[in-house]
């Protein structure tokens, strides 16, 4: 069915492309999960694991998208962007959470999203080891595992003092001028509890109502764009720390309710002044 | 078969007790995973989630052990210790990683261990959502998932600069005199990478060769005793930070190789001086 919220694309075709693309990526990455890998060093300083799994998964995902929608643009983590002829761009993070991947923790995910006219309109997160999938299209967001399908819905927590907070790592906030660290410290000190180590899985747990707040810094657009439809169609709110759009990455806050989101933005603004 | 390393108990009976007890606990906890829970507040300050799942799981585990070995002592996280008549004590953490449990992250575990004459001799860790089990008896340690069974084996990493480090939370090291924080900072600064958020799952990934080092502070004996046989029978080394026995908890280091373990102990000693 043609959906104007998808720029006139057929919703079923988009849904199938998301699922097929994520599955094609996972077919490359899952067999290499928990096997010894050559971990290349993308950075000259520090440690950023980029594995063969990452690259092969992205190649497989791009092939699915290019076959289904040959005119669309494609932006991925590992390879150069493919320019498109129109307003559509597919955003890929073949293994979001590569550190989880190389340490054997099943909270990494295959992310694929669709952007139309700079708005994230559909997306999927697949965790193939646990067999979990979060998927969203306009007006709908679902969790699927085996025969189980659940409608996503964020929690009703409105107060930071009652919020379960997650973030990939406290190290995200280090360095720089120290303001970002101050802002993070102000939020986490007021939250009910904080849990690290989740990458995209954290946003999915937010959409499922298990955590109430995700606060992160220094994200790339591929880390967050595919997740925006999942978060928003679960009733939650996601923006940059200054309230601007989340789609380009940077410092991101995702909150279960508008009230909680406003409270966190206020804490960030005050502690960053 | 009677095993002198198990104080003369039958190895098969011990193995079956571990598996039956863990499964009985998981039968209580898994149905409550990712459902809304009343989270009691065990502490007057702060947040320590103790759920109904925790208590019901421990009750079920105790029943299995008491039926199989009525004379043995039982020590758990939730209920008073049951004194035993001899040298045997079973150690239970019904849901290790309750914070993971209440935030929907499938890295919590059901821990059951057997201690003979103050030595941890057998243990199991069961993660029922992913269907993973790590189990160890004298001279053997296995990972089981569905039809898959693998012999456990730690990695061969001998150098901290090449070590993938994990710890439950950076918050473990805060407070106190600051020495523990200094020691932790010294270790993590020298490691290849650090990942947070795993509780007992981290020690299991060490035993499987996916992470190389676990460093934690302030553990209880129930958090670590059931894991010691899994770690040691995978070829890894686990002690307190001062090299003393790990069985009573406290500050713990588990390393893939004796060389790595010695290196970390040296860093801890030097930075704590």
Short mmCIF file of C-alpha atoms in Angstrom, two decimals:
data_model
loop_
_atom_site.label_atom_id
_atom_site.label_comp_id
_atom_site.label_asym_id
_atom_site.label_seq_id
_atom_site.Cartn_x
_atom_site.Cartn_y
_atom_site.Cartn_z
CA UNK A 1 0.00 0.00 0.00
CA UNK A 2 1.34 3.40 -1.05
CA UNK A 3 2.06 5.47 2.04
CA UNK A 4 2.51 9.24 1.79
CA UNK A 5 4.42 9.16 5.09
CA UNK A 6 6.99 6.99 3.24
CA UNK A 7 7.26 9.49 0.38
CA UNK A 8 4.83 7.42 -1.64
CA UNK A 9 6.67 4.12 -1.34
CA UNK A 10 4.78 0.90 -0.75
CA UNK A 11 4.84 0.14 2.99
CA UNK A 12 5.02 -3.61 2.50
CA UNK A 13 7.94 -3.26 0.10
CA UNK A 14 9.77 -1.09 2.62
CA UNK A 15 9.06 -3.51 5.45
CA UNK A 16 10.25 -6.49 3.42
CA UNK A 17 13.37 -4.64 2.34
CA UNK A 18 14.21 -3.81 5.96
CA UNK A 19 13.73 -7.39 7.05
CA UNK A 20 15.49 -8.96 4.09
CA UNK A 21 18.41 -6.54 4.34
CA UNK A 22 18.86 -7.07 8.08
CA UNK A 23 18.64 -10.83 7.67
CA UNK A 24 21.21 -10.75 4.85
CA UNK A 25 23.57 -8.77 7.06
CA UNK A 26 23.05 -11.07 10.02
CA UNK A 27 23.74 -14.10 7.82
CA UNK A 28 27.25 -12.70 7.39
CA UNK A 29 27.85 -11.53 10.96
CA UNK A 30 26.27 -14.20 13.17
CA UNK A 31 28.50 -17.10 11.99
CA UNK A 32 31.53 -14.98 12.93
CA UNK A 33 30.17 -14.02 16.36
CA UNK A 34 32.33 -15.57 19.10
CA UNK A 35 34.91 -16.85 16.64
CA UNK A 36 38.49 -15.56 16.57
CA UNK A 37 38.65 -12.55 14.28
CA UNK A 38 41.33 -10.36 12.81
CA UNK A 39 40.48 -7.10 14.42
CA UNK A 40 41.75 -4.25 12.25
CA UNK A 41 42.63 -0.97 13.82
CA UNK A 42 40.71 1.80 12.08
CA UNK A 43 42.12 4.47 14.34
CA UNK A 44 45.79 5.34 14.63
CA UNK A 45 45.32 5.78 18.36
CA UNK A 46 42.94 3.73 20.46
CA UNK A 47 40.95 0.70 19.51
CA UNK A 48 38.05 0.56 17.11
CA UNK A 49 37.35 -2.99 16.05
CA UNK A 50 36.25 -3.33 12.48
CA UNK A 51 35.86 -6.91 11.58
CA UNK A 52 35.38 -8.82 8.42
CA UNK A 53 31.88 -9.48 9.69
CA UNK A 54 31.19 -5.75 9.66
CA UNK A 55 32.28 -5.28 6.07
CA UNK A 56 30.69 -8.42 4.67
CA UNK A 57 27.43 -7.65 6.45
CA UNK A 58 27.27 -4.17 4.97
CA UNK A 59 28.01 -5.48 1.49
CA UNK A 60 25.16 -7.98 1.79
CA UNK A 61 22.75 -5.32 3.07
CA UNK A 62 23.67 -2.92 0.25
CA UNK A 63 23.00 -5.61 -2.34
CA UNK A 64 19.47 -6.17 -1.05
CA UNK A 65 18.66 -2.46 -1.03
CA UNK A 66 20.24 -1.76 -4.44
CA UNK A 67 18.26 -4.61 -5.99
CA UNK A 68 14.95 -3.45 -4.48
CA UNK A 69 15.45 0.30 -4.89
CA UNK A 70 18.22 0.92 -7.43
CA UNK A 71 17.71 4.71 -7.50
CA UNK A 72 17.94 5.26 -3.75
CA UNK A 73 20.98 6.57 -1.92
CA UNK A 74 22.80 4.33 0.58
CA UNK A 75 24.89 5.47 3.54
CA UNK A 76 26.82 2.91 5.56
CA UNK A 77 29.39 2.66 8.28
CA UNK A 78 32.05 0.83 6.30
CA UNK A 79 31.92 1.88 2.65
CA UNK A 80 31.52 5.17 0.76
CA UNK A 81 28.03 6.60 0.43
CA UNK A 82 26.14 5.79 -2.75
CA UNK A 83 24.40 8.97 -3.99
CA UNK A 84 20.74 8.63 -4.92
CA UNK A 85 18.57 10.30 -7.53
CA UNK A 86 15.82 11.44 -5.21
CA UNK A 87 14.80 12.09 -1.62
CA UNK A 88 15.40 8.52 -0.35
CA UNK A 89 18.47 7.36 1.57
CA UNK A 90 18.98 4.03 3.33
CA UNK A 91 21.15 4.15 6.43
CA UNK A 92 23.13 1.07 7.50
CA UNK A 93 25.11 0.15 10.56
CA UNK A 94 25.98 -3.48 9.81
CA UNK A 95 27.14 -4.25 13.36
CA UNK A 96 26.17 -1.56 15.80
CA UNK A 97 28.10 -2.34 18.94
CA UNK A 98 31.23 -3.87 17.46
CA UNK A 99 32.80 -3.91 20.92
CA UNK A 100 29.93 -6.04 22.18
CA UNK A 101 30.41 -8.20 19.10
CA UNK A 102 34.11 -8.84 19.66
CA UNK A 103 33.63 -9.48 23.38
CA UNK A 104 30.89 -12.05 22.79
CA UNK A 105 27.99 -10.08 24.28
CA UNK A 106 24.72 -10.60 22.38
CA UNK A 107 23.55 -6.97 22.51
CA UNK A 108 25.01 -5.79 19.19
CA UNK A 109 22.60 -5.28 16.32
CA UNK A 110 22.17 -4.97 12.59
CA UNK A 111 20.61 -1.58 11.87
CA UNK A 112 18.89 -0.56 8.64
CA UNK A 113 16.80 2.58 8.27
CA UNK A 114 15.03 4.57 5.60
CA UNK A 115 15.26 8.35 5.42
CA UNK A 116 12.92 10.40 3.23
CA UNK A 117 13.62 14.10 2.74
CA UNK A 118 15.89 14.13 5.81
CA UNK A 119 13.30 12.45 8.02
CA UNK A 120 13.82 8.95 9.42
CA UNK A 121 10.62 7.13 8.46
CA UNK A 122 11.30 3.39 8.94
CA UNK A 123 13.89 1.20 10.58
CA UNK A 124 14.86 -2.21 11.91
CA UNK A 125 17.21 -3.54 14.59
CA UNK A 126 18.00 -7.26 14.42
CA UNK A 127 19.93 -9.16 17.10
CA UNK A 128 20.39 -12.53 15.47
CA UNK A 129 21.94 -14.47 18.38
CA UNK A 130 18.91 -13.89 20.61
CA UNK A 131 16.61 -13.87 17.57
CA UNK A 132 15.13 -10.51 18.47
CA UNK A 133 13.90 -7.90 16.01
CA UNK A 134 12.56 -4.39 16.57
CA UNK A 135 10.94 -2.88 13.47
CA UNK A 136 9.01 0.32 12.80
CA UNK A 137 7.08 1.88 9.94
CA UNK A 138 4.87 4.96 10.09
CA UNK A 139 2.32 4.47 12.86
CA UNK A 140 3.54 1.05 13.90
CA UNK A 141 6.38 -0.48 15.88
CA UNK A 142 6.80 -4.14 16.76
CA UNK A 143 9.07 -6.53 18.67
CA UNK A 144 9.36 -9.99 17.15
CA UNK A 145 11.05 -13.11 18.50
CA UNK A 146 10.15 -16.50 17.11
CA UNK A 147 6.38 -16.79 17.19
CA UNK A 148 6.10 -13.81 19.55
CA UNK A 149 5.05 -10.41 18.23
CA UNK A 150 4.45 -7.49 20.57
CA UNK A 151 3.47 -3.90 19.88
CA UNK A 152 6.19 -1.61 21.18
CA UNK A 153 5.39 0.93 23.85
CA UNK A 154 7.66 3.06 25.97
CA UNK A 155 7.14 3.33 29.72
CA UNK A 156 5.08 6.06 31.38
CA UNK A 157 7.89 7.36 33.58
CA UNK A 158 7.82 11.16 33.73
CA UNK A 159 10.34 11.85 36.50
CA UNK A 160 14.10 11.51 36.21
CA UNK A 161 14.32 10.26 39.80
CA UNK A 162 12.27 7.22 38.72
CA UNK A 163 14.08 6.67 35.44
CA UNK A 164 16.22 3.68 34.54
CA UNK A 165 19.01 5.22 32.48
CA UNK A 166 21.36 3.53 30.06
CA UNK A 167 24.36 4.61 28.02
CA UNK A 168 26.91 2.70 26.01
CA UNK A 169 29.90 3.70 28.12
CA UNK A 170 30.95 6.36 30.63
CA UNK A 171 33.97 6.86 28.36
CA UNK A 172 31.70 8.53 25.77
CA UNK A 173 31.66 11.65 27.90
CA UNK A 174 35.36 11.99 28.63
CA UNK A 175 37.71 14.38 26.91
CA UNK A 176 36.86 17.70 25.32
CA UNK A 177 36.19 20.73 27.46
CA UNK A 178 34.66 18.75 30.30
CA UNK A 179 31.23 20.31 29.81
CA UNK A 180 29.78 17.14 28.30
CA UNK A 181 31.11 15.18 31.29
CA UNK A 182 29.49 17.67 33.69
CA UNK A 183 26.19 17.40 31.86
CA UNK A 184 26.27 13.61 31.90
CA UNK A 185 27.17 13.56 35.59
CA UNK A 186 24.24 15.87 36.35
CA UNK A 187 21.78 13.55 34.60
CA UNK A 188 23.09 10.27 35.97
CA UNK A 189 23.24 11.61 39.54
CA UNK A 190 19.49 12.31 39.36
CA UNK A 191 18.42 9.04 37.72
CA UNK A 192 17.14 6.00 39.59
CA UNK A 193 19.86 3.72 38.23
CA UNK A 194 22.31 3.65 35.34
CA UNK A 195 23.43 0.73 33.22
CA UNK A 196 26.22 0.70 30.63
CA UNK A 197 27.14 -1.42 27.65
CA UNK A 198 24.16 -1.53 25.32
CA UNK A 199 24.61 0.55 22.15
CA UNK A 200 21.46 0.30 19.97
CA UNK A 201 20.01 -2.41 22.22
CA UNK A 202 19.43 0.32 24.81
CA UNK A 203 17.15 2.31 22.50
CA UNK A 204 15.26 -0.88 21.68
CA UNK A 205 14.75 -1.63 25.38
CA UNK A 206 13.46 1.95 25.72
CA UNK A 207 10.95 1.28 22.94
CA UNK A 208 9.94 -1.93 24.74
CA UNK A 209 9.39 -0.09 28.04
CA UNK A 210 12.23 -1.75 29.99
CA UNK A 211 14.46 1.29 30.31
CA UNK A 212 13.19 4.85 30.48
CA UNK A 213 16.05 6.99 29.29
CA UNK A 214 19.09 6.74 26.99
CA UNK A 215 21.72 9.49 27.04
CA UNK A 216 24.77 9.30 24.78
CA UNK A 217 27.41 11.51 23.22
CA UNK A 218 29.34 11.52 19.98
CA UNK A 219 27.08 9.27 17.91
CA UNK A 220 27.32 9.00 14.16
CA UNK A 221 24.19 9.31 12.04
CA UNK A 222 24.29 5.57 11.22
CA UNK A 223 24.16 4.82 14.97
CA UNK A 224 20.87 6.60 15.51
CA UNK A 225 18.93 7.26 12.27
CA UNK A 226 17.58 3.69 11.87
CA UNK A 227 16.45 3.73 15.51
CA UNK A 228 14.47 6.99 15.40
CA UNK A 229 11.31 5.42 13.88
CA UNK A 230 11.47 2.61 16.46
CA UNK A 231 11.76 5.09 19.32
CA UNK A 232 9.15 7.55 18.07
CA UNK A 233 6.56 4.99 17.03
CA UNK A 234 6.83 3.47 20.51
CA UNK A 235 5.68 6.81 21.91
CA UNK A 236 9.09 7.96 23.12
CA UNK A 237 10.98 11.13 22.22
CA UNK A 238 14.48 11.39 20.76
CA UNK A 239 16.44 14.56 20.02
CA UNK A 240 19.89 16.06 20.34
CA UNK A 241 20.83 17.42 23.79
CA UNK A 242 19.80 20.91 22.66
CA UNK A 243 16.41 19.70 21.45
CA UNK A 244 17.39 19.69 17.78
CA UNK A 245 16.88 16.76 15.43
CA UNK A 246 18.62 13.47 16.29
CA UNK A 247 19.08 12.27 12.74
CA UNK A 248 22.63 13.50 12.27
CA UNK A 249 23.91 11.94 15.49
CA UNK A 250 26.03 13.85 17.99
CA UNK A 251 24.83 14.05 21.58
CA UNK A 252 21.52 12.23 21.88
CA UNK A 253 18.78 11.89 24.48
CA UNK A 254 15.88 9.47 24.12
CA UNK A 255 13.17 9.52 26.79
CA UNK A 256 10.05 7.44 27.41
CA UNK A 257 7.75 10.47 27.74
CA UNK A 258 7.72 14.13 26.67
CA UNK A 259 7.76 15.16 30.34
CA UNK A 260 10.88 13.13 31.11
CA UNK A 261 12.50 14.40 27.92
CA UNK A 262 11.85 18.04 28.88
CA UNK A 263 13.21 17.46 32.38
CA UNK A 264 16.43 15.93 31.05
CA UNK A 265 16.91 18.72 28.50
CA UNK A 266 16.55 21.22 31.33
CA UNK A 267 19.19 19.40 33.43
CA UNK A 268 21.54 19.26 30.45
CA UNK A 269 21.07 22.96 29.68
CA UNK A 270 21.54 24.07 33.28
CA UNK A 271 24.62 21.91 33.93
CA UNK A 272 26.17 22.88 30.60
CA UNK A 273 25.84 26.61 31.18
CA UNK B 1 31.17 -41.89 40.19
CA UNK B 2 32.61 -40.96 43.56
CA UNK B 3 35.06 -38.10 43.15
CA UNK B 4 37.56 -37.27 45.90
CA UNK B 5 37.85 -33.75 44.47
CA UNK B 6 34.15 -33.37 45.35
CA UNK B 7 34.72 -34.54 48.92
CA UNK B 8 33.60 -38.02 47.93
CA UNK B 9 30.29 -37.01 46.40
CA UNK B 10 29.08 -38.61 43.20
CA UNK B 11 30.00 -36.34 40.29
CA UNK B 12 26.88 -37.14 38.31
CA UNK B 13 24.66 -36.42 41.29
CA UNK B 14 26.38 -33.06 41.77
CA UNK B 15 26.08 -32.20 38.08
CA UNK B 16 22.40 -33.10 38.00
CA UNK B 17 21.75 -31.11 41.15
CA UNK B 18 23.40 -28.05 39.67
CA UNK B 19 21.42 -28.33 36.46
CA UNK B 20 18.11 -29.15 38.14
CA UNK B 21 18.52 -26.39 40.71
CA UNK B 22 19.42 -23.76 38.11
CA UNK B 23 16.53 -24.83 35.89
CA UNK B 24 14.11 -24.67 38.83
CA UNK B 25 15.29 -21.16 39.61
CA UNK B 26 15.04 -20.05 36.01
CA UNK B 27 11.51 -21.45 35.79
CA UNK B 28 10.58 -18.84 38.40
CA UNK B 29 12.61 -15.93 37.06
CA UNK B 30 12.30 -16.15 33.28
CA UNK B 31 8.50 -15.72 33.12
CA UNK B 32 8.92 -12.48 35.09
CA UNK B 33 11.75 -11.14 32.89
CA UNK B 34 10.57 -8.04 31.01
CA UNK B 35 7.29 -7.87 32.86
CA UNK B 36 6.37 -5.00 35.18
CA UNK B 37 7.62 -5.83 38.66
CA UNK B 38 7.26 -4.36 42.10
CA UNK B 39 10.81 -3.43 42.79
CA UNK B 40 11.42 -3.38 46.52
CA UNK B 41 14.03 -1.14 47.93
CA UNK B 42 16.40 -3.21 50.04
CA UNK B 43 18.57 -0.26 50.87
CA UNK B 44 17.37 2.83 52.69
CA UNK B 45 19.50 4.93 50.38
CA UNK B 46 20.09 4.15 46.72
CA UNK B 47 18.50 1.49 44.60
CA UNK B 48 18.91 -2.23 44.89
CA UNK B 49 16.19 -4.05 43.02
CA UNK B 50 15.07 -7.21 44.68
CA UNK B 51 12.22 -8.71 42.84
CA UNK B 52 9.74 -11.37 43.53
CA UNK B 53 11.55 -13.33 40.85
CA UNK B 54 14.71 -13.25 42.95
CA UNK B 55 13.03 -14.62 46.04
CA UNK B 56 10.90 -17.24 44.32
CA UNK B 57 13.89 -18.43 42.31
CA UNK B 58 16.01 -18.90 45.42
CA UNK B 59 13.22 -20.78 47.17
CA UNK B 60 12.91 -23.17 44.24
CA UNK B 61 16.68 -23.71 44.08
CA UNK B 62 16.88 -24.40 47.83
CA UNK B 63 14.13 -27.00 47.55
CA UNK B 64 16.05 -28.93 44.90
CA UNK B 65 19.28 -28.91 46.91
CA UNK B 66 17.61 -29.77 50.23
CA UNK B 67 15.84 -32.72 48.64
CA UNK B 68 19.02 -34.06 47.01
CA UNK B 69 21.43 -33.31 49.87
CA UNK B 70 19.44 -32.71 53.06
CA UNK B 71 22.52 -32.50 55.30
CA UNK B 72 24.36 -29.86 53.29
CA UNK B 73 24.52 -26.18 54.17
CA UNK B 74 22.93 -23.61 51.87
CA UNK B 75 23.92 -19.96 51.52
CA UNK B 76 21.81 -17.66 49.37
CA UNK B 77 21.41 -14.04 48.47
CA UNK B 78 17.84 -13.61 49.68
CA UNK B 79 17.23 -15.85 52.67
CA UNK B 80 19.14 -16.77 55.84
CA UNK B 81 21.86 -19.37 55.56
CA UNK B 82 20.95 -22.97 56.35
CA UNK B 83 23.73 -24.50 58.45
CA UNK B 84 24.97 -27.92 57.37
CA UNK B 85 26.28 -30.93 59.25
CA UNK B 86 29.52 -31.32 57.31
CA UNK B 87 31.99 -29.71 54.96
CA UNK B 88 29.50 -29.07 52.12
CA UNK B 89 27.85 -25.74 51.36
CA UNK B 90 25.79 -24.79 48.31
CA UNK B 91 26.01 -21.16 47.24
CA UNK B 92 23.11 -19.52 45.41
CA UNK B 93 22.64 -16.24 43.62
CA UNK B 94 19.15 -16.68 42.18
CA UNK B 95 19.43 -13.68 39.83
CA UNK B 96 22.95 -12.41 39.55
CA UNK B 97 22.66 -9.07 37.78
CA UNK B 98 19.28 -7.92 39.08
CA UNK B 99 19.85 -4.54 37.42
CA UNK B 100 20.26 -6.27 34.06
CA UNK B 101 17.12 -8.24 34.90
CA UNK B 102 14.97 -5.20 35.63
CA UNK B 103 16.24 -3.29 32.60
CA UNK B 104 15.48 -6.17 30.24
CA UNK B 105 19.07 -7.08 29.34
CA UNK B 106 19.60 -10.85 28.91
CA UNK B 107 22.98 -11.04 30.65
CA UNK B 108 21.76 -11.85 34.16
CA UNK B 109 22.22 -15.39 35.39
CA UNK B 110 21.14 -18.04 37.84
CA UNK B 111 24.20 -19.10 39.84
CA UNK B 112 24.54 -22.27 41.89
CA UNK B 113 27.82 -23.54 43.27
CA UNK B 114 29.16 -26.25 45.57
CA UNK B 115 31.80 -25.52 48.18
CA UNK B 116 33.67 -28.33 49.95
CA UNK B 117 35.89 -27.48 52.90
CA UNK B 118 36.00 -23.84 51.84
CA UNK B 119 36.97 -24.65 48.28
CA UNK B 120 34.63 -23.96 45.34
CA UNK B 121 34.50 -27.29 43.49
CA UNK B 122 31.54 -27.12 41.09
CA UNK B 123 29.23 -24.50 39.69
CA UNK B 124 26.70 -23.51 37.07
CA UNK B 125 25.58 -20.27 35.42
CA UNK B 126 22.31 -20.41 33.49
CA UNK B 127 20.98 -17.57 31.30
CA UNK B 128 17.54 -18.82 30.42
CA UNK B 129 16.47 -16.14 27.92
CA UNK B 130 19.37 -16.91 25.58
CA UNK B 131 19.33 -20.56 26.66
CA UNK B 132 23.00 -20.55 27.58
CA UNK B 133 24.59 -22.60 30.36
CA UNK B 134 28.16 -22.65 31.66
CA UNK B 135 28.85 -25.57 33.99
CA UNK B 136 31.98 -26.91 35.67
CA UNK B 137 32.98 -29.92 37.75
CA UNK B 138 36.51 -30.95 38.71
CA UNK B 139 38.58 -31.18 35.54
CA UNK B 140 35.79 -30.20 33.18
CA UNK B 141 33.99 -27.06 32.07
CA UNK B 142 31.38 -26.82 29.34
CA UNK B 143 29.20 -24.30 27.50
CA UNK B 144 25.81 -25.62 26.41
CA UNK B 145 23.14 -24.04 24.25
CA UNK B 146 20.48 -26.16 22.65
CA UNK B 147 22.23 -29.00 20.86
CA UNK B 148 25.59 -27.22 21.06
CA UNK B 149 28.16 -28.26 23.68
CA UNK B 150 31.63 -26.74 23.75
CA UNK B 151 34.56 -27.29 26.08
CA UNK B 152 35.41 -24.04 27.82
CA UNK B 153 38.83 -22.52 27.35
CA UNK B 154 40.13 -19.09 28.24
CA UNK B 155 42.14 -17.06 25.74
CA UNK B 156 45.94 -17.09 25.54
CA UNK B 157 46.36 -13.34 26.08
CA UNK B 158 49.33 -12.66 28.36
CA UNK B 159 49.68 -8.88 28.01
CA UNK B 160 47.35 -6.29 29.54
CA UNK B 161 47.78 -4.06 26.47
CA UNK B 162 46.11 -6.81 24.41
CA UNK B 163 43.41 -7.62 26.97
CA UNK B 164 39.69 -7.09 26.51
CA UNK B 165 38.58 -6.04 30.00
CA UNK B 166 35.10 -6.11 31.47
CA UNK B 167 33.54 -4.96 34.72
CA UNK B 168 29.96 -4.64 35.88
CA UNK B 169 30.05 -0.88 36.36
CA UNK B 170 32.53 1.96 36.84
CA UNK B 171 30.43 2.88 39.87
CA UNK B 172 31.81 -0.19 41.68
CA UNK B 173 35.05 1.65 42.27
CA UNK B 174 33.67 4.98 43.51
CA UNK B 175 33.57 6.10 47.12
CA UNK B 176 35.85 4.98 49.91
CA UNK B 177 39.35 6.35 50.17
CA UNK B 178 39.82 6.65 46.42
CA UNK B 179 42.56 4.03 46.34
CA UNK B 180 40.30 1.45 44.71
CA UNK B 181 39.36 4.00 42.06
CA UNK B 182 43.06 4.74 41.42
CA UNK B 183 43.80 1.03 41.09
CA UNK B 184 40.91 0.47 38.67
CA UNK B 185 41.93 3.50 36.60
CA UNK B 186 45.48 2.17 36.37
CA UNK B 187 44.28 -1.18 35.03
CA UNK B 188 41.70 0.11 32.58
CA UNK B 189 44.08 2.72 31.16
CA UNK B 190 46.47 -0.08 30.20
CA UNK B 191 43.89 -2.50 28.76
CA UNK B 192 43.03 -2.79 25.07
CA UNK B 193 39.36 -2.01 25.63
CA UNK B 194 36.86 -2.00 28.48
CA UNK B 195 33.23 -3.00 28.46
CA UNK B 196 30.70 -2.55 31.27
CA UNK B 197 27.41 -4.12 32.27
CA UNK B 198 27.90 -7.86 32.50
CA UNK B 199 27.95 -9.20 36.09
CA UNK B 200 28.49 -12.99 36.06
CA UNK B 201 28.11 -13.10 32.28
CA UNK B 202 31.53 -11.43 32.08
CA UNK B 203 33.25 -14.28 33.93
CA UNK B 204 31.50 -16.77 31.66
CA UNK B 205 32.70 -14.94 28.55
CA UNK B 206 36.20 -15.08 30.07
CA UNK B 207 35.84 -18.84 30.44
CA UNK B 208 34.70 -19.01 26.80
CA UNK B 209 37.71 -17.03 25.58
CA UNK B 210 35.79 -13.91 24.41
CA UNK B 211 37.06 -11.52 27.06
CA UNK B 212 40.48 -11.76 28.68
CA UNK B 213 40.12 -10.00 32.00
CA UNK B 214 37.44 -9.21 34.59
CA UNK B 215 38.17 -6.73 37.38
CA UNK B 216 35.54 -5.90 39.99
CA UNK B 217 35.20 -4.54 43.49
CA UNK B 218 32.88 -5.16 46.42
CA UNK B 219 31.50 -8.55 45.40
CA UNK B 220 29.66 -10.81 47.79
CA UNK B 221 30.62 -14.45 48.08
CA UNK B 222 27.42 -15.52 46.30
CA UNK B 223 28.46 -13.36 43.32
CA UNK B 224 31.71 -15.21 42.75
CA UNK B 225 31.89 -18.61 44.50
CA UNK B 226 29.73 -20.48 41.94
CA UNK B 227 31.83 -19.02 39.10
CA UNK B 228 35.25 -20.02 40.44
CA UNK B 229 35.08 -23.62 39.14
CA UNK B 230 33.93 -22.34 35.72
CA UNK B 231 36.82 -19.88 35.55
CA UNK B 232 39.50 -22.23 36.87
CA UNK B 233 38.49 -25.27 34.86
CA UNK B 234 38.63 -23.10 31.73
CA UNK B 235 42.30 -22.52 32.47
CA UNK B 236 41.92 -18.99 33.80
CA UNK B 237 42.97 -17.61 37.18
CA UNK B 238 40.76 -15.86 39.73
CA UNK B 239 41.83 -14.30 43.03
CA UNK B 240 41.32 -11.25 45.19
CA UNK B 241 43.27 -8.12 44.16
CA UNK B 242 45.96 -9.02 46.72
CA UNK B 243 46.31 -12.54 45.34
CA UNK B 244 44.31 -14.13 48.16
CA UNK B 245 41.40 -16.52 47.61
CA UNK B 246 38.38 -15.22 45.67
CA UNK B 247 35.78 -17.35 47.41
CA UNK B 248 34.69 -14.76 49.97
CA UNK B 249 34.17 -12.02 47.39
CA UNK B 250 35.52 -8.51 47.84
CA UNK B 251 37.76 -7.09 45.13
CA UNK B 252 38.24 -9.69 42.42
CA UNK B 253 40.45 -10.16 39.38
CA UNK B 254 39.97 -12.99 36.88
CA UNK B 255 42.49 -13.32 34.06
CA UNK B 256 42.79 -15.63 31.06
CA UNK B 257 46.39 -16.63 31.82
CA UNK B 258 48.71 -16.71 34.84
CA UNK B 259 50.98 -14.19 33.09
CA UNK B 260 48.16 -11.68 32.57
CA UNK B 261 46.98 -12.26 36.13
CA UNK B 262 50.44 -11.55 37.54
CA UNK B 263 50.74 -8.40 35.44
CA UNK B 264 47.39 -7.06 36.67
CA UNK B 265 48.20 -7.85 40.30
CA UNK B 266 51.43 -5.89 39.89
CA UNK B 267 49.57 -2.88 38.44
CA UNK B 268 47.02 -3.04 41.27
CA UNK B 269 49.73 -3.26 43.93
CA UNK B 270 51.79 -0.42 42.49
CA UNK B 271 48.86 1.94 41.94
CA UNK B 272 47.41 1.16 45.38
CA UNK B 273 50.64 1.92 47.24
#
